[in-house]
Amino acid sequence: MKRKSSAPTMKDVAREAGVALGTVSKVFNGIPVGESYRLRVEQAAAKLGYQVNSYARGLKANKTGTVALILPNAYDPFFAALADNICQALARRGCRMLLTVTGSDPDAEQRCIRMVEQNKVDGIIGLTYNPALEVPAAIPFVSIDRYFSPAVPCVASDNFGGGQLAAEKLLELGCKKLLFFRIGTDVPGEPDKRLSGFQAACQLHQAEHTVLILNDREGFEPFRTFLGEHIRGGKPDFDGIFCNTDRLAHHVICMLQELGLAVPGDVQVIGFDGVRYFGYDGYVCSTIVQPVAQLAETSVNILLEEDRSNLPSLICLPVAYAAGGTTRE
Amino acid sequence: MKRKSSAPTMKDVAREAGVALGTVSKVFNGIPVGESYRLRVEQAAAKLGYQVNSYARGLKANKTGTVALILPNAYDPFFAALADNICQALARRGCRMLLTVTGSDPDAEQRCIRMVEQNKVDGIIGLTYNPALEVPAAIPFVSIDRYFSPAVPCVASDNFGGGQLAAEKLLELGCKKLLFFRIGTDVPGEPDKRLSGFQAACQLHQAEHTVLILNDREGFEPFRTFLGEHIRGGKPDFDGIFCNTDRLAHHVICMLQELGLAVPGDVQVIGFDGVRYFGYDGYVCSTIVQPVAQLAETSVNILLEEDRSNLPSLICLPVAYAAGGTTRE
């Protein structure tokens, strides 16, 4: 590693270019000066390796080139992939990303908003759990997975379509009795539509199905009890399970195996998210894959849109099924 | 969500407090004023919900309360956990985190340094692969996992101790013939010491051991060939494998199972990192756990240390063994 000496200043640039300090300032702030002056300043700046101080520029232009991302955490594989893709999508547009993590705590989310408000970010992308979140009207905000109001653009996967796809896939693979299983938060969100889509497909195909929804405060134990009550003579009451997340699917698969059931032999299981081993190896289970790169790209595009008079209120991006060893295909 | 109207200005605070604008400015910049004035300004600011503009303050105090984190990516579980923990460690100190991802590309890393240099960050924490990285001397820098020079503090896990621990654990669990396996980059780094520690323990205990090191450009195929050559009569030449990472261990375990070998029955496998399913469930394999929270805490502490005249050049933090189903304990 090389440690460089102190950075050149505007004064150094003025001296090198042989122009007044005010001229240098004008050039860096986009104020017109004579073409030959502009060239001299730019060449001097390049020669000295002068970096325009974006903070100073941010004060004047009211743009900082910085966007804040608010996530519950950065270790969950779906959130980690979102952070990575949004960071890259912003970098392609010359923007930096401030990452804040909140532990899904509504108060922490509000503190994050206040914190970024202090720093004149150009916008905020948030995956939040606080329905009463207060966001300054002057700061563009894009919500991921949580619909607030028509005035706040929300970007999500096509959760409804994903639920339909999961049910149809299980039926196509020979399942006769389906189970939908979810453990989650009480805060309404776009992912709730996974159940709606699943039910719509089951009704369309007149498929027998059960729905089990647990609150995340209850943990996995009630499901273990449920399973015990629905296994008769070593066979379960259902042969296809759609779990609301891959993480849940993984737990369900482990529990089924502990109870002596084979996956996918006795029961086929599909999760939701598209989580891969170590972030980029094979899928952890058969799954409905969220289009993370497109979620990132779309969120950033909408956030940085100059004309904010005609923004969509909800954009749903297409999901896809991927076999991951826990279905027969 | 509530959308708030435009934020109050310093002028609003001055009017509310009944003091001159200059007095408000002094209070916000820590310049002494009469106690009663300070109180009036602070009360007015609190009443109006005035947020000090940290960018403006950054220009004056030369502090922005912002730290940049440079990572190869944010989706790898170890990097994701690092990002999450460093973000939290900074937040506890009232600092924000700019996250940049580089795809391990040395040029992208240098671009990240230039980008953050434009923004007067208070410091940089980097997990980088560019041995010739140029970092401005004025910006505090802490390196994770890569030792540059005595002048650049490096924070890492006790990789040597982890390698020792892995070998000793395999021997303790009855293994007689050990294999060390690594696929990795050519760029020297602290994780190289995992092999040194493994070899030191094998020599101390006079244990038979083989070392296989592949470059990551070669992929996993040469290892499959190696395995084929070292399995005779359905039994492999070794009964304990220490893999340089959990990801590698996971691939090795899958390959062994494809070849009809049982893990941990025929071969016991230990990885390195402490990767958990979905970031917080059980361990993916038996593993040497990196102390991610302590790595984050220590990096941030050293980065923000005011007295930079007496910093350590290398801090190694203690690792621990965790059973994860791929060893007999």
XYZ file of C-alpha atoms in Angstrom:
658
model
C 0.000 0.000 0.000
C 1.193 3.518 -0.820
C 0.280 6.327 1.522
C -0.054 9.548 -0.482
C 0.823 12.948 0.964
C -1.795 15.608 1.591
C -4.249 16.368 -1.190
C -3.835 19.470 -3.391
C -6.153 22.399 -2.691
C -8.031 24.811 -4.955
C -5.218 27.297 -4.332
C -2.696 24.796 -5.729
C -4.881 24.365 -8.804
C -5.149 28.155 -9.282
C -1.360 28.507 -8.995
C -0.723 25.647 -11.429
C -3.295 26.988 -13.934
C -2.135 30.589 -13.538
C -5.673 31.834 -12.906
C -7.494 33.485 -10.001
C -8.926 31.325 -7.203
C -12.436 32.565 -8.107
C -12.032 31.166 -11.612
C -11.168 27.729 -10.231
C -14.194 27.896 -7.952
C -16.464 28.804 -10.879
C -15.210 25.898 -12.984
C -15.742 23.374 -10.186
C -19.230 24.703 -9.541
C -20.299 24.623 -13.178
C -20.484 28.418 -13.515
C -19.514 29.476 -17.093
C -16.032 30.938 -17.615
C -14.033 31.458 -20.821
C -13.275 28.153 -22.580
C -9.488 28.594 -22.363
C -9.761 29.257 -18.590
C -11.910 26.160 -18.094
C -9.382 24.021 -19.969
C -6.445 25.408 -17.989
C -8.205 24.742 -14.695
C -9.226 21.222 -15.684
C -5.733 20.351 -16.901
C -4.166 21.718 -13.729
C -6.669 19.797 -11.601
C -5.943 16.571 -13.498
C -2.161 17.101 -13.263
C -2.280 17.676 -9.500
C -4.853 14.940 -8.914
C -7.223 17.485 -7.344
C -10.497 15.944 -6.130
C -13.548 18.158 -6.064
C -14.945 18.140 -2.537
C -18.394 16.662 -3.061
C -19.543 17.769 0.361
C -18.857 21.387 -0.520
C -20.522 20.848 -3.885
C -23.453 19.138 -2.166
C -24.032 22.272 -0.104
C -24.293 24.402 -3.220
C -26.048 22.139 -5.702
C -28.135 20.489 -2.997
C -27.000 17.133 -4.419
C -24.590 14.855 -2.609
C -24.524 11.843 -4.933
C -25.346 9.795 -1.851
C -28.326 7.489 -1.338
C -29.258 5.820 1.946
C -30.391 2.201 2.087
C -32.366 1.165 5.174
C -32.495 -2.593 5.768
C -33.559 -4.712 8.756
C -30.084 -6.288 8.652
C -27.323 -7.097 6.200
C -26.720 -10.762 7.106
C -29.992 -12.306 5.876
C -29.096 -13.638 2.399
C -31.943 -11.793 0.641
C -31.088 -8.486 2.322
C -27.367 -9.071 1.711
C -28.029 -9.639 -1.994
C -30.204 -6.500 -2.092
C -27.462 -4.421 -0.437
C -24.882 -5.745 -2.887
C -27.031 -5.140 -5.979
C -28.251 -1.689 -4.906
C -24.666 -0.678 -4.103
C -23.615 -1.726 -7.607
C -26.629 -0.085 -9.293
C -25.811 3.191 -7.515
C -22.096 2.960 -8.344
C -22.958 2.603 -12.045
C -24.672 6.002 -11.732
C -21.748 7.551 -9.843
C -23.621 7.431 -6.542
C -22.518 6.241 -3.139
C -24.577 4.161 -0.724
C -25.003 4.800 2.991
C -26.121 1.535 4.582
C -28.112 1.538 7.797
C -29.453 -1.536 9.602
C -32.371 -1.359 11.975
C -33.061 -4.820 13.405
C -36.644 -4.332 12.084
C -37.190 -1.940 15.016
C -39.659 0.833 14.056
C -37.901 3.342 16.339
C -34.502 2.481 14.883
C -35.974 2.997 11.424
C -37.182 6.471 12.380
C -33.750 7.245 13.845
C -32.182 6.176 10.530
C -34.432 8.583 8.651
C -33.419 11.408 11.011
C -29.770 10.462 10.702
C -29.802 10.531 6.913
C -31.884 13.710 6.959
C -28.953 15.416 8.674
C -26.783 14.493 5.749
C -28.703 15.756 2.763
C -28.877 12.444 0.961
C -30.370 12.552 -2.521
C -32.837 9.827 -1.593
C -33.687 6.842 0.563
C -34.477 3.242 -0.371
C -36.086 1.481 2.575
C -37.204 -2.017 3.465
C -38.956 -1.067 6.685
C -41.439 -2.366 9.261
C -42.734 0.951 10.603
C -46.114 1.757 8.993
C -46.056 5.217 10.605
C -42.579 6.081 9.314
C -42.093 9.837 8.880
C -40.036 10.748 5.850
C -39.279 14.380 4.945
C -41.313 15.239 1.847
C -38.244 16.799 0.247
C -36.323 13.501 0.191
C -37.229 11.026 -2.585
C -38.165 7.692 -1.004
C -38.643 4.274 -2.591
C -40.072 1.493 -0.479
C -39.184 -2.143 -1.080
C -41.827 -4.773 -0.185
C -44.017 -2.383 1.836
C -46.803 -0.341 0.281
C -47.457 2.938 2.128
C -49.643 5.087 -0.129
C -50.001 5.965 -3.819
C -47.527 8.817 -3.253
C -44.718 6.520 -2.125
C -43.395 4.294 -4.923
C -43.114 0.665 -3.838
C -40.944 -1.900 -5.611
C -41.510 -5.604 -4.952
C -41.398 -9.003 -6.559
C -44.598 -10.285 -8.098
C -45.491 -11.987 -4.840
C -49.016 -12.869 -5.956
C -47.719 -14.449 -9.164
C -45.065 -16.255 -7.135
C -47.705 -17.787 -4.855
C -49.714 -18.927 -7.884
C -46.600 -20.362 -9.498
C -45.701 -22.329 -6.362
C -49.184 -23.897 -6.127
C -49.298 -24.702 -9.826
C -45.823 -26.218 -9.745
C -46.703 -28.471 -6.797
C -49.914 -29.605 -8.565
C -48.030 -30.147 -11.823
C -45.495 -32.309 -9.931
C -48.303 -34.590 -8.736
C -49.215 -33.145 -5.333
C -52.868 -33.639 -4.311
C -53.058 -31.993 -0.899
C -51.265 -28.709 -0.440
C -50.208 -26.790 2.648
C -49.297 -23.112 2.799
C -47.115 -22.271 5.777
C -45.943 -18.907 6.941
C -44.289 -17.483 10.057
C -44.102 -13.748 9.968
C -44.637 -10.259 11.214
C -48.033 -8.615 11.795
C -47.046 -5.579 9.720
C -48.826 -5.839 6.359
C -46.529 -6.062 3.361
C -46.324 -7.103 -0.253
C -45.105 -10.621 0.688
C -48.602 -11.237 2.126
C -49.728 -11.637 -1.476
C -47.842 -14.933 -1.697
C -50.740 -16.519 0.198
C -53.361 -14.766 -1.924
C -51.761 -16.045 -5.124
C -51.434 -19.546 -3.694
C -55.104 -19.603 -2.694
C -56.249 -18.219 -6.044
C -54.402 -20.982 -7.896
C -55.738 -23.686 -5.559
C -59.301 -22.429 -6.070
C -58.852 -22.266 -9.837
C -57.604 -25.851 -9.928
C -60.025 -26.975 -7.187
C -57.091 -28.276 -5.185
C -57.435 -29.304 -1.546
C -55.322 -26.978 0.579
C -54.649 -25.963 4.164
C -53.302 -22.622 5.370
C -51.204 -22.304 8.532
C -50.026 -18.872 9.659
C -47.980 -18.363 12.807
C -46.647 -15.177 14.334
C -42.857 -15.017 14.527
C -43.062 -14.590 18.290
C -44.310 -18.201 18.491
C -41.252 -19.745 16.808
C -41.264 -23.131 15.120
C -42.692 -25.266 17.938
C -46.405 -24.866 17.040
C -45.549 -26.170 13.576
C -43.880 -29.242 15.047
C -47.098 -29.888 17.011
C -49.153 -29.316 13.858
C -46.992 -31.804 11.943
C -47.380 -34.412 14.701
C -51.163 -34.085 14.477
C -51.154 -34.419 10.682
C -48.998 -37.482 10.231
C -50.997 -40.737 10.354
C -49.396 -44.141 9.835
C -46.117 -42.502 8.882
C -47.737 -40.471 6.084
C -48.636 -36.792 6.308
C -52.011 -35.286 5.420
C -50.359 -33.259 2.635
C -47.831 -34.019 -0.058
C -46.868 -30.503 -1.094
C -45.840 -27.539 1.112
C -45.323 -23.967 -0.025
C -43.373 -22.030 2.588
C -43.379 -18.249 2.653
C -39.551 -18.081 2.686
C -36.620 -20.348 1.892
C -35.506 -20.092 5.504
C -38.852 -21.453 6.647
C -38.702 -24.180 3.970
C -35.287 -25.198 5.255
C -36.608 -25.584 8.807
C -39.675 -27.482 7.589
C -37.512 -29.859 5.539
C -35.301 -30.577 8.582
C -38.394 -31.234 10.751
C -39.947 -33.549 8.148
C -36.699 -35.506 7.905
C -36.476 -35.752 11.706
C -39.981 -37.233 11.650
C -38.830 -39.881 9.173
C -40.427 -38.350 6.077
C -38.520 -38.113 2.795
C -38.240 -34.842 0.870
C -39.174 -34.837 -1.988
C -40.254 -38.530 -1.814
C -43.120 -38.172 0.689
C -43.535 -34.402 0.666
C -42.391 -31.835 -1.874
C -41.423 -28.406 -0.547
C -41.093 -25.042 -2.311
C -39.772 -21.924 -0.594
C -39.632 -18.291 -1.668
C -36.655 -15.928 -2.196
C -34.104 -17.855 -4.245
C -31.474 -18.119 -1.510
C -28.249 -19.759 -2.680
C -25.598 -21.512 -0.603
C -22.892 -18.963 0.277
C -24.714 -16.325 -1.733
C -23.814 -17.725 -5.135
C -23.733 -21.526 -5.187
C -26.774 -23.798 -5.687
C -30.278 -23.083 -4.357
C -30.888 -24.114 -0.751
C -34.260 -25.613 -1.757
C -36.755 -25.558 -4.613
C -37.864 -21.958 -4.644
C -39.606 -18.998 -6.209
C -36.663 -16.749 -7.085
C -36.939 -13.026 -6.398
C -35.279 -10.957 -9.158
C -32.860 -9.175 -6.828
C -30.808 -7.439 -9.527
C -33.976 -6.035 -11.119
C -35.409 -5.001 -7.740
C -32.198 -3.046 -7.140
C -32.039 -1.525 -10.619
C -35.710 -0.501 -10.580
C -35.570 0.985 -7.081
C -32.547 3.085 -8.015
C -34.084 4.201 -11.317
C -37.276 5.369 -9.643
C -35.391 7.014 -6.794
C -33.180 9.055 -9.106
C -35.971 9.911 -11.599
C -35.831 13.689 -12.145
C -39.516 14.121 -12.971
C -41.289 13.034 -9.804
C -44.766 14.098 -10.942
C -45.713 10.820 -12.566
C -44.190 7.964 -10.581
C -45.815 4.510 -10.304
C -47.168 3.557 -6.884
C -46.325 -0.143 -7.163
C -43.994 -2.014 -9.482
C -43.985 -5.825 -9.310
C -41.134 -7.639 -10.989
C -41.354 -11.145 -12.411
C -40.323 -14.146 -10.322
C -39.235 -17.579 -11.584
C -39.362 -21.130 -10.295
C -36.066 -22.911 -9.678
C -35.755 -26.585 -8.757
C -33.457 -27.100 -5.779
C -33.740 -30.764 -4.852
C -36.818 -30.570 -2.606
C -39.328 -31.158 -5.407
C -39.448 -34.000 -7.952
C -38.254 -31.585 -10.625
C -45.975 6.918 6.260
C -46.094 10.636 6.996
C -44.373 13.006 4.633
C -43.077 15.995 6.610
C -42.890 19.500 5.161
C -39.603 21.297 4.615
C -37.085 21.278 7.447
C -36.519 24.342 9.679
C -33.424 26.450 9.014
C -30.897 28.137 11.296
C -32.843 31.372 10.714
C -36.001 29.745 12.118
C -34.026 28.638 15.179
C -32.616 32.169 15.675
C -36.143 33.671 15.431
C -37.579 31.084 17.854
C -34.722 31.564 20.355
C -34.751 35.362 19.982
C -30.989 35.477 19.335
C -28.785 36.533 16.438
C -28.083 34.081 13.609
C -24.378 34.184 14.494
C -25.149 32.933 17.999
C -27.007 29.926 16.592
C -24.091 29.201 14.288
C -21.638 29.367 17.204
C -23.694 26.935 19.297
C -23.950 24.401 16.456
C -20.230 24.619 15.812
C -19.205 24.201 19.444
C -17.890 27.753 19.803
C -18.472 29.030 23.385
C -21.368 31.463 23.975
C -23.107 32.530 27.188
C -24.798 29.580 28.928
C -28.294 31.141 28.735
C -27.850 31.731 24.984
C -26.730 28.134 24.439
C -29.774 26.823 26.312
C -32.191 29.071 24.364
C -30.720 27.939 21.054
C -30.781 24.260 22.025
C -34.377 24.472 23.246
C -35.481 26.272 20.093
C -33.689 23.710 17.917
C -35.335 20.823 19.792
C -38.782 22.480 19.586
C -38.509 23.021 15.828
C -36.864 19.642 15.201
C -33.880 21.397 13.619
C -31.239 18.971 12.319
C -27.658 20.169 12.202
C -26.380 19.794 8.652
C -23.478 17.420 9.101
C -22.139 18.179 5.670
C -21.721 21.842 6.541
C -20.239 20.845 9.884
C -17.923 18.385 8.105
C -16.512 21.250 6.065
C -15.651 23.230 9.174
C -14.541 20.586 11.641
C -13.067 18.382 8.912
C -15.130 15.515 10.384
C -18.093 14.012 8.614
C -19.069 11.202 10.971
C -18.878 8.944 7.931
C -16.714 5.865 7.477
C -16.321 3.928 4.237
C -16.284 0.128 4.170
C -14.707 -1.509 1.119
C -15.675 -5.152 0.604
C -15.286 -7.563 -2.326
C -19.079 -8.058 -2.207
C -21.942 -7.974 0.258
C -23.602 -11.314 -0.566
C -20.908 -13.722 0.702
C -22.133 -14.661 4.209
C -18.881 -13.687 5.943
C -18.734 -10.310 4.183
C -22.469 -9.770 4.802
C -21.989 -10.421 8.516
C -18.994 -8.059 8.556
C -21.013 -5.297 6.848
C -23.859 -5.757 9.318
C -21.621 -5.727 12.398
C -19.455 -2.814 11.252
C -22.594 -0.823 10.415
C -23.890 -1.445 13.941
C -20.526 -0.710 15.596
C -20.352 2.618 13.754
C -23.973 3.500 14.569
C -23.242 2.993 18.282
C -20.613 5.719 17.885
C -22.956 8.014 15.960
C -21.214 7.299 12.666
C -22.635 6.394 9.286
C -21.271 3.747 6.919
C -20.695 4.169 3.204
C -20.576 0.681 1.680
C -18.676 0.030 -1.528
C -18.303 -3.350 -3.259
C -15.457 -4.080 -5.628
C -15.814 -7.617 -6.973
C -12.234 -8.178 -5.647
C -11.013 -6.111 -8.622
C -7.835 -4.155 -7.706
C -8.796 -1.296 -10.056
C -12.301 -1.103 -8.597
C -10.732 -0.952 -5.134
C -8.559 1.990 -6.167
C -11.634 3.705 -7.667
C -13.427 3.220 -4.334
C -10.574 4.910 -2.496
C -10.714 7.851 -4.932
C -14.479 8.029 -4.614
C -14.442 8.171 -0.824
C -11.498 10.584 -0.917
C -13.782 13.064 -2.694
C -16.133 12.865 0.243
C -13.920 13.558 3.207
C -14.738 10.391 5.086
C -13.282 10.129 8.572
C -11.717 6.781 7.706
C -11.772 3.638 5.615
C -12.073 -0.022 6.630
C -11.051 -2.233 3.738
C -10.991 -5.928 2.936
C -9.055 -5.600 -0.302
C -7.068 -7.609 -2.843
C -4.851 -4.856 -4.244
C -1.392 -5.030 -2.628
C -0.434 -1.728 -4.331
C -3.517 0.130 -3.080
C -2.883 3.880 -2.730
C -4.578 5.420 0.281
C -4.219 9.126 1.110
C -2.017 9.418 4.203
C -4.500 11.836 5.759
C -7.307 9.247 5.867
C -7.158 6.682 8.690
C -7.243 3.180 7.185
C -7.787 -0.191 8.844
C -7.228 -3.320 6.800
C -9.120 -6.526 7.492
C -7.374 -9.825 6.663
C -4.590 -8.223 4.604
C -1.322 -7.037 6.135
C 0.246 -4.140 4.214
C 2.966 -2.667 6.426
C 3.596 -1.844 10.097
C 2.043 1.589 9.457
C -1.313 0.180 8.373
C -3.226 -1.503 11.210
C -4.555 -4.913 10.194
C -7.374 -6.703 12.016
C -7.910 -10.412 11.448
C -9.014 -13.588 13.126
C -6.314 -15.718 14.717
C -5.958 -17.689 11.506
C -2.835 -19.529 12.671
C -4.544 -20.590 15.898
C -7.608 -21.602 13.884
C -5.539 -23.878 11.660
C -3.938 -25.461 14.730
C -7.331 -25.906 16.344
C -8.767 -27.611 13.250
C -5.896 -30.125 13.068
C -6.019 -30.832 16.797
C -9.791 -31.277 16.734
C -9.615 -33.762 13.840
C -6.875 -35.727 15.650
C -8.839 -35.631 18.919
C -11.879 -37.003 17.071
C -9.878 -40.012 15.922
C -8.574 -39.000 12.498
C -5.240 -40.552 11.508
C -4.573 -39.131 8.061
C -5.318 -35.472 7.515
C -5.773 -33.400 4.384
C -5.574 -29.615 4.143
C -7.420 -28.235 1.141
C -7.560 -24.695 -0.109
C -8.730 -22.937 -3.246
C -7.817 -19.302 -3.241
C -6.290 -16.159 -4.598
C -2.567 -15.578 -5.193
C -2.645 -12.343 -3.183
C -0.985 -13.024 0.189
C -3.255 -12.506 3.175
C -3.746 -13.346 6.817
C -5.942 -16.390 5.938
C -2.766 -18.035 4.524
C -1.799 -18.657 8.150
C -4.566 -21.257 8.439
C -2.276 -23.664 6.593
C 0.764 -22.705 8.687
C -1.141 -23.365 11.905
C -2.475 -26.674 10.561
C 1.022 -27.819 9.582
C 2.516 -26.741 12.908
C -0.061 -28.813 14.814
C 0.424 -31.841 12.545
C 4.194 -31.655 13.054
C 3.820 -31.272 16.809
C 1.588 -34.355 16.980
C 3.581 -36.200 14.279
C 0.371 -36.650 12.288
C 0.395 -37.824 8.671
C -0.938 -35.018 6.482
C -1.277 -33.931 2.875
C -1.607 -30.373 1.584
C -3.518 -29.535 -1.592
C -3.651 -25.932 -2.792
C -5.461 -24.934 -5.970
C -5.795 -21.515 -7.581
C -9.370 -20.265 -7.775
C -9.060 -20.006 -11.558
C -8.913 -23.830 -11.680
C -12.290 -24.372 -9.983
C -13.262 -27.584 -8.211
C -12.523 -30.103 -10.987
C -8.862 -30.781 -10.072
C -10.054 -31.696 -6.580
C -12.546 -34.180 -8.005
C -9.648 -35.786 -9.922
C -7.516 -35.771 -6.769
C -10.308 -37.472 -4.825
C -10.703 -40.145 -7.521
C -6.980 -40.916 -7.257
C -7.089 -41.138 -3.465
C -10.038 -43.464 -2.949
C -9.092 -47.135 -2.999
C -11.605 -49.910 -2.406
C -14.262 -47.370 -1.487
C -12.116 -45.843 1.251
C -10.193 -42.579 0.944
C -6.520 -42.122 1.824
C -7.525 -39.624 4.536
C -10.154 -39.558 7.228
C -10.068 -35.869 8.188
C -10.176 -32.813 5.921
C -9.620 -29.213 6.972
C -10.932 -26.857 4.294
C -9.805 -23.240 4.142
C -13.421 -21.959 4.081
C -16.896 -23.262 4.908
C -17.901 -22.771 1.288
C -15.089 -25.070 0.191
C -16.025 -27.568 2.926
C -19.604 -27.591 1.647
C -18.445 -28.417 -1.893
C -16.071 -31.097 -0.607
C -18.824 -32.705 1.467
C -21.146 -32.806 -1.565
C -18.392 -34.393 -3.699
C -17.568 -36.994 -1.045
C -21.253 -37.932 -0.772
C -21.541 -38.180 -4.568
C -18.604 -40.624 -4.453
C -20.477 -42.753 -1.918
C -18.508 -41.695 1.150
C -20.263 -40.828 4.414
C -19.572 -37.554 6.283
C -18.663 -37.761 9.152
C -18.713 -41.610 9.049
C -15.879 -42.171 6.545
C -14.381 -38.689 6.483
C -14.719 -35.840 8.968
C -14.645 -32.317 7.557
C -13.975 -28.954 9.248
C -14.333 -25.630 7.444
C -13.403 -22.083 8.449
C -15.561 -18.956 8.898
C -18.558 -20.017 10.981
C -21.160 -19.542 8.241
C -24.722 -20.155 9.431
C -27.764 -21.094 7.403
C -29.595 -17.896 6.452
C -27.078 -15.858 8.389
C -28.339 -16.864 11.830
C -29.536 -20.481 11.955
C -27.300 -23.517 12.521
C -23.747 -23.879 11.190
C -23.471 -25.111 7.611
C -20.692 -27.526 8.661
C -18.292 -28.126 11.541
C -16.172 -25.018 11.480
C -13.620 -22.652 13.004
C -15.782 -19.625 13.810
C -14.445 -16.149 13.047
C -15.423 -13.621 15.746
C -17.227 -11.275 13.364
C -18.674 -8.956 16.018
C -15.233 -8.498 17.607
C -13.568 -8.009 14.211
C -16.067 -5.207 13.548
C -15.752 -3.633 16.987
C -11.955 -3.719 16.944
C -11.659 -2.326 13.405
C -13.941 0.571 14.276
C -12.137 1.272 17.560
C -8.733 1.423 15.880
C -10.074 3.474 12.984
C -11.579 6.133 15.236
C -8.663 6.197 17.719
C -7.674 9.860 18.197
C -4.039 9.211 19.033
C -2.660 7.595 15.895
C 0.975 7.621 17.039
C 0.924 4.240 18.716
C -1.371 1.903 16.788
C -0.819 -1.876 16.594
C 0.169 -3.247 13.199
C -1.716 -6.533 13.556
C -4.481 -7.600 15.899
C -5.598 -11.241 15.804
C -8.854 -12.112 17.522
C -9.666 -15.504 19.028
C -11.529 -18.119 16.994
C -13.552 -21.054 18.326
C -14.474 -24.513 17.132
C -18.154 -25.285 16.537
C -19.531 -28.731 15.693
C -21.870 -28.622 12.711
C -22.665 -32.245 11.865
C -19.677 -32.996 9.651
C -17.458 -34.224 12.475
C -18.174 -36.911 15.088
C -18.600 -34.209 17.727
